[in-house]
CSV table of C-alpha atoms in Angstrom, one decimal:
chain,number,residue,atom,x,y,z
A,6,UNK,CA,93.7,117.2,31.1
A,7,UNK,CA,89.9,116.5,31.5
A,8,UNK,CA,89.1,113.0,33.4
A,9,UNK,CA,85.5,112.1,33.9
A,10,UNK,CA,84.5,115.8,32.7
A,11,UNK,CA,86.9,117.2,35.8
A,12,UNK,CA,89.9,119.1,34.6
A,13,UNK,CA,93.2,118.0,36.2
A,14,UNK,CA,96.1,120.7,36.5
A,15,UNK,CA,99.6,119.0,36.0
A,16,UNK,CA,102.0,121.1,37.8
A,17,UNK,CA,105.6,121.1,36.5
A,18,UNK,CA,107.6,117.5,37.9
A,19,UNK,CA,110.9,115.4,36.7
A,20,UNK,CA,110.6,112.5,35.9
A,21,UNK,CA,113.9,110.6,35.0
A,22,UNK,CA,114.6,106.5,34.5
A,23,UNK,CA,117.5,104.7,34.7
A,24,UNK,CA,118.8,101.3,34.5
A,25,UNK,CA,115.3,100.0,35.6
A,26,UNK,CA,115.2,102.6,38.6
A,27,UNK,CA,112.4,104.9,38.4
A,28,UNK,CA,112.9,108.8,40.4
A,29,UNK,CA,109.9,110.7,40.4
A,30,UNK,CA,110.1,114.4,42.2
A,31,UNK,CA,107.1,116.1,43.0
A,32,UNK,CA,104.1,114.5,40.0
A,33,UNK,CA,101.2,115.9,41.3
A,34,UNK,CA,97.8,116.7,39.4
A,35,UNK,CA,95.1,118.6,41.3
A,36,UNK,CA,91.4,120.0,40.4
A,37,UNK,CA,89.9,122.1,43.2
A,38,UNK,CA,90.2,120.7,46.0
A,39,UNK,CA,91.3,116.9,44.6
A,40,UNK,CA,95.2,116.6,44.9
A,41,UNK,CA,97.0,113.9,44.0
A,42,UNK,CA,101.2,113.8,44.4
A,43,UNK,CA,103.7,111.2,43.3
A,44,UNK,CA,107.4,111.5,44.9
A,45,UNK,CA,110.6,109.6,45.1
A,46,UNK,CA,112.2,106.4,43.8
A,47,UNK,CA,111.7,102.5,43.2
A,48,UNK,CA,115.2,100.6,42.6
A,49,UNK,CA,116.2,97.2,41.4
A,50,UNK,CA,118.4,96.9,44.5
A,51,UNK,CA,118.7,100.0,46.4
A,52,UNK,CA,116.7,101.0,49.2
A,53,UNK,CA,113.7,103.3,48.6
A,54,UNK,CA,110.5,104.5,49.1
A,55,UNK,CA,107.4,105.8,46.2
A,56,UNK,CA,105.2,107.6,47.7
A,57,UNK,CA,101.4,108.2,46.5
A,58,UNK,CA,99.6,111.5,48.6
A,59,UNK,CA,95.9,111.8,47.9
A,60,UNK,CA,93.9,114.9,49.4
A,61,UNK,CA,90.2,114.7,48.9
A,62,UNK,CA,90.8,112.6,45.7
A,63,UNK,CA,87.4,111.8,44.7
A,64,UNK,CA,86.8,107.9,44.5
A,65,UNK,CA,83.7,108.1,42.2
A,66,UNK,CA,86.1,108.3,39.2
A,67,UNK,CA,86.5,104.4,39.2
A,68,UNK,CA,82.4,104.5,38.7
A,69,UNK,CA,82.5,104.1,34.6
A,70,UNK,CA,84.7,100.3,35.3
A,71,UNK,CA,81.8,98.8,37.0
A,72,UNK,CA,79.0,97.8,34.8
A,73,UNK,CA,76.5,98.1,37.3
A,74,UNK,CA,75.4,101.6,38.0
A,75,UNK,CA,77.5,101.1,41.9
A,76,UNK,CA,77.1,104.9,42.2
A,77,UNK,CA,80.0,105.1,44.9
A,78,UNK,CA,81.3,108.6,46.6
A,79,UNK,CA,83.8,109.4,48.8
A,80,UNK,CA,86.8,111.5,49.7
A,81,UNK,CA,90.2,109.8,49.7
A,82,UNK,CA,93.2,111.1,51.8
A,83,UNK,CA,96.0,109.6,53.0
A,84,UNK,CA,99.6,107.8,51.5
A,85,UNK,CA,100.4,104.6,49.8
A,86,UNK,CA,104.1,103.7,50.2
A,87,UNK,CA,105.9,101.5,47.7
A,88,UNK,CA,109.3,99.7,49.1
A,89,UNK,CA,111.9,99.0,47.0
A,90,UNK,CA,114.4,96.9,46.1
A,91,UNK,CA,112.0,95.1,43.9
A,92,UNK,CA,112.8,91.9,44.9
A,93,UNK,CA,111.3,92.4,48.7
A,94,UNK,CA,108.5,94.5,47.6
A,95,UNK,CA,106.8,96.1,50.4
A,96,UNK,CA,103.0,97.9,50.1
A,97,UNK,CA,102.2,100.5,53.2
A,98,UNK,CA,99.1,101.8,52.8
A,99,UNK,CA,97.2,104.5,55.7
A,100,UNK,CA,94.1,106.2,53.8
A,101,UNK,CA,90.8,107.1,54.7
A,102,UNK,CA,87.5,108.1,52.5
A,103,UNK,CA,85.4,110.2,54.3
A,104,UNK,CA,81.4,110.8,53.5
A,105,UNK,CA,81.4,107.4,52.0
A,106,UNK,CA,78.9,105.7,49.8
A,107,UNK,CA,77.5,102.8,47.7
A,108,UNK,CA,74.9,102.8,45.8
A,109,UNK,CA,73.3,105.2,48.2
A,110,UNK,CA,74.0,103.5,50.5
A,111,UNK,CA,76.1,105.7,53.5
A,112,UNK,CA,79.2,103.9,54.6
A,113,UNK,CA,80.1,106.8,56.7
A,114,UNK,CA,84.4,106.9,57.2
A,115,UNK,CA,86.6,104.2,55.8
A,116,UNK,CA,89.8,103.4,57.2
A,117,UNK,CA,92.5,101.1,54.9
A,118,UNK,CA,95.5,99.9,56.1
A,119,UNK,CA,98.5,97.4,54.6
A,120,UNK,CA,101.9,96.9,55.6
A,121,UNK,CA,104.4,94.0,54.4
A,122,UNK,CA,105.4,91.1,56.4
A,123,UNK,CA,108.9,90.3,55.8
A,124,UNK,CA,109.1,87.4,57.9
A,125,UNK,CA,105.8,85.3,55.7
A,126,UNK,CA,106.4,87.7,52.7
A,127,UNK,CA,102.9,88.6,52.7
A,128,UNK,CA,100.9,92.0,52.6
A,129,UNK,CA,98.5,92.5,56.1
A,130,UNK,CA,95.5,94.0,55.1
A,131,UNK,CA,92.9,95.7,57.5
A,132,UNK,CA,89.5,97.7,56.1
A,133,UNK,CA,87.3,99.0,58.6
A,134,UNK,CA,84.0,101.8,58.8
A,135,UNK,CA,82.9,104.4,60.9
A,136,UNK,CA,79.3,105.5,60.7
A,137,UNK,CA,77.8,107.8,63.5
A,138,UNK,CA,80.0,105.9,65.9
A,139,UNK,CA,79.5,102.4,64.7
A,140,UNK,CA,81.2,99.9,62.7
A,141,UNK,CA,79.2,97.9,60.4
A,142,UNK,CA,81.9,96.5,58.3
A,143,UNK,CA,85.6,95.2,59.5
A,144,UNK,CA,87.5,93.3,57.6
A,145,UNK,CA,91.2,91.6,58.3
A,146,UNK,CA,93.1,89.9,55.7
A,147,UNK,CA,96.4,88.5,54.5
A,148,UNK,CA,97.6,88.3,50.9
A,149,UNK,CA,100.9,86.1,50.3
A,150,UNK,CA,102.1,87.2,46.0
A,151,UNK,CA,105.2,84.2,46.3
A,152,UNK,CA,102.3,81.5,47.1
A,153,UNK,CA,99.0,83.3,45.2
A,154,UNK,CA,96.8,83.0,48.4
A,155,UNK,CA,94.5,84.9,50.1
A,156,UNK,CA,93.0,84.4,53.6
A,157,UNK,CA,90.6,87.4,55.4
A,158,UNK,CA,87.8,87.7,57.3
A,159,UNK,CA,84.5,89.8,57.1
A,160,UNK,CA,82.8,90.7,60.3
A,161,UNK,CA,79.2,92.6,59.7
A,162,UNK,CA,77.1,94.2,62.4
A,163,UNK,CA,74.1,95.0,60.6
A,164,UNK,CA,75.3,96.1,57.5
A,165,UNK,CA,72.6,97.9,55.2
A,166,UNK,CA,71.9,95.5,52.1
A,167,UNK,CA,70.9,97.8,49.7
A,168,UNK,CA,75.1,98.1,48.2
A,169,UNK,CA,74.9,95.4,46.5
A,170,UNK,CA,71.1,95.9,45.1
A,171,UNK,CA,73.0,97.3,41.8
A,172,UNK,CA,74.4,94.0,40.9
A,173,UNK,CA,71.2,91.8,40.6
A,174,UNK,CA,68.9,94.9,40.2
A,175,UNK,CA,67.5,91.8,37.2
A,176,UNK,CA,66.1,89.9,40.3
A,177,UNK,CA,65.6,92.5,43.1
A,178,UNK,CA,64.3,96.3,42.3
A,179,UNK,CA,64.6,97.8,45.7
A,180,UNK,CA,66.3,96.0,48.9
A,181,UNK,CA,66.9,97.2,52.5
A,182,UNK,CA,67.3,96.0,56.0
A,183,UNK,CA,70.8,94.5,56.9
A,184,UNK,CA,72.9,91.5,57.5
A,185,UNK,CA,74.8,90.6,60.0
A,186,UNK,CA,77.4,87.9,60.7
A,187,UNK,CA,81.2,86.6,59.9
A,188,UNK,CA,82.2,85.1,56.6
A,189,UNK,CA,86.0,84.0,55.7
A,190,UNK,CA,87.8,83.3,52.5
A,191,UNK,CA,91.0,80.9,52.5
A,192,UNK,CA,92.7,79.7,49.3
A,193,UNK,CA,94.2,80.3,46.3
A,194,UNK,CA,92.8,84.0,45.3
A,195,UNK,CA,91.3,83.0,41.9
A,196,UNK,CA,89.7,80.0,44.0
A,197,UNK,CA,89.4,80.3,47.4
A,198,UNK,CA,87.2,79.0,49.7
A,199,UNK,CA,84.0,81.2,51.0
A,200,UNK,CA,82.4,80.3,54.8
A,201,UNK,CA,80.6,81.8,56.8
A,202,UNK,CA,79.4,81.8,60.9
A,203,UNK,CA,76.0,83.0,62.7
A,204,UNK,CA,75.1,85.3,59.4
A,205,UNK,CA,71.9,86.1,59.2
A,206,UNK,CA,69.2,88.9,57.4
A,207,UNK,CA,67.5,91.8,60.0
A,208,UNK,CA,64.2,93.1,59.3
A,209,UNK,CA,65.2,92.6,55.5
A,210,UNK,CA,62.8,94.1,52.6
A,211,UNK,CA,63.3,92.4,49.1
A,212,UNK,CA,61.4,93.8,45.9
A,213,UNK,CA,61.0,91.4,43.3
A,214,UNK,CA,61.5,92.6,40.1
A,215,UNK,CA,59.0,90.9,37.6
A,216,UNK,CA,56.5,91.2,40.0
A,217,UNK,CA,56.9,94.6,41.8
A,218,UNK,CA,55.9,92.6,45.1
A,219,UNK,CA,58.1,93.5,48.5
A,220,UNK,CA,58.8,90.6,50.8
A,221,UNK,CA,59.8,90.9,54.1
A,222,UNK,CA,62.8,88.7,55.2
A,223,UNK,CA,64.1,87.2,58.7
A,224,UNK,CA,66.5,84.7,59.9
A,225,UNK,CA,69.5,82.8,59.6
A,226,UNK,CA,71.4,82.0,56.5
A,227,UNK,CA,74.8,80.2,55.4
A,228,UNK,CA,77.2,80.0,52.3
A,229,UNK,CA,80.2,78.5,51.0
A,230,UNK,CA,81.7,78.0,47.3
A,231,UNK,CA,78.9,76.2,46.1
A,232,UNK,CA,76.1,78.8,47.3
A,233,UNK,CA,73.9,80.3,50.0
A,234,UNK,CA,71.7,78.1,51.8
A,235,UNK,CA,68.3,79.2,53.4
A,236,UNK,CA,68.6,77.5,57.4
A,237,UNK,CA,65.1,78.8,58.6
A,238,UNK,CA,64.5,82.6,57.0
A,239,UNK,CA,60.8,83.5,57.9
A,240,UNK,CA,59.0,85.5,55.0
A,241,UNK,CA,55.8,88.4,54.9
A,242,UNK,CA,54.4,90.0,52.3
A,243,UNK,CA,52.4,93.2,52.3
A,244,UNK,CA,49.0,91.6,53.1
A,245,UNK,CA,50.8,90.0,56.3
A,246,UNK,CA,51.2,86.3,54.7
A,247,UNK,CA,53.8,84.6,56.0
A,248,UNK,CA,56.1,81.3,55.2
A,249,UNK,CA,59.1,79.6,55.4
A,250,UNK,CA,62.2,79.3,53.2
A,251,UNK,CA,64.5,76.7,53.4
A,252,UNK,CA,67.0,75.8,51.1
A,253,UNK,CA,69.7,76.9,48.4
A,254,UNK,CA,70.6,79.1,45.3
């Protein structure tokens, strides 16, 4: 089996279904030192736990869904638990993807965590970085499936800009610096609410495209559903003008 140009091994497994009950024992596909291992059952009504293994499972196979070039690497390892009956469906999740990054952008370690919260019927959802000791990125979140919501929070200590440069490369060429702040989502997940607190751009370096001209970028920023908005964001270019931008996009 070839995947991305990788060939994947499938080792020899039984798979057997039954009156909507699904028993998997011992799926597991590997190339070099990528494993991947599905055991054990899901049930209608019964009891039971699937289990997904990953050992150095390379995430820069989801790459060729993203339109942008995201060029993201990373090593996952770690289990994702499936909880059965069915009807009181329950998502554990403990991974981490080591020598992580995006768009070139190091992320360092990533830690992901879920577990299910029978009492509100919701998932508990926790993403969090480690890079040479410091956390740029943590994020907290609940998703409730009965109701369609989603509620989280995304705290940033300096987080490098230059991720997300892929996705309006049409606007900005090159981007660095970092941002820093809290923003929170609330709502119905196909249209929640975005807000945000104290967020603002560090020592940020913006490339125009159509011009080629880098601008150097300061200050404090805000955002919600309807857009960013420019609170008092100083500006520089190369020749040391400077300015003031104020505003929204």
């Amino acid at each position: 089996l070839h995947i991305n140009s990788k060939e994947w091994n499938i080792l020899p497994s039984e798979i057997s279904f039954r009156d909507g009950d699904i028993d998997i024992r011992s799926f597991e596909l590997s190339s070099g030192e990528q494993h991947i291992r599905l055991e054990g059952r899901t049930s209608q009504l019964q009891k039971d736990t699937l289990t997904l293994s990953l050992d150095r499972f390379g995430i820069g196979m989801i790459n060729p869904i993203f339109k942008s070039d995201m060029d993201i690497h990373g090593a996952i390892t770690g289990k994702v638990q499936l909880t059965s009956p069915l009807k009181s469906k329950g998502l554990l999740a403990d991974i981490i993807c080591d020598s992580t990054s995006i768009a070139g952008v190091q992320m360092g370690t990533i830690s992901v965590g879920s577990s299910w919260d029978e009492d509100f019927e919701r998932f508990n959802i926790a993403l969090k970085n480690d890079y040479n000791g410091k956390s740029n990125i943590d994020v907290s979140g609940k998703l409730t499936p009965k109701l369609r919501t989603i509620e989280g929070a995304v705290l940033l200590d300096r987080m490098n800009i230059g991720f997300v440069q892929s996705l309006i490369a049409d606007v900005f060429s090159e981007m660095d610096g970092s941002v820093s702040g809290r923003i929170d989502i609330d709502g119905p997940w196909d249209n929640f609410d975005i807000s945000s607190q104290d967020t603002r751009l560090n020592n940020a370096m913006l490339r125009v495209d159509f011009t080629n001209v880098p601008y150097f970028a300061e200050g404090t920023f805000h955002l919600d559903d309807r857009g960013v908005y420019f609170d008092d964001v100083e500006i520089t270019d190369s020749y040391n003008g400077t300015g003031t931008v104020t505003g929204s996009i």
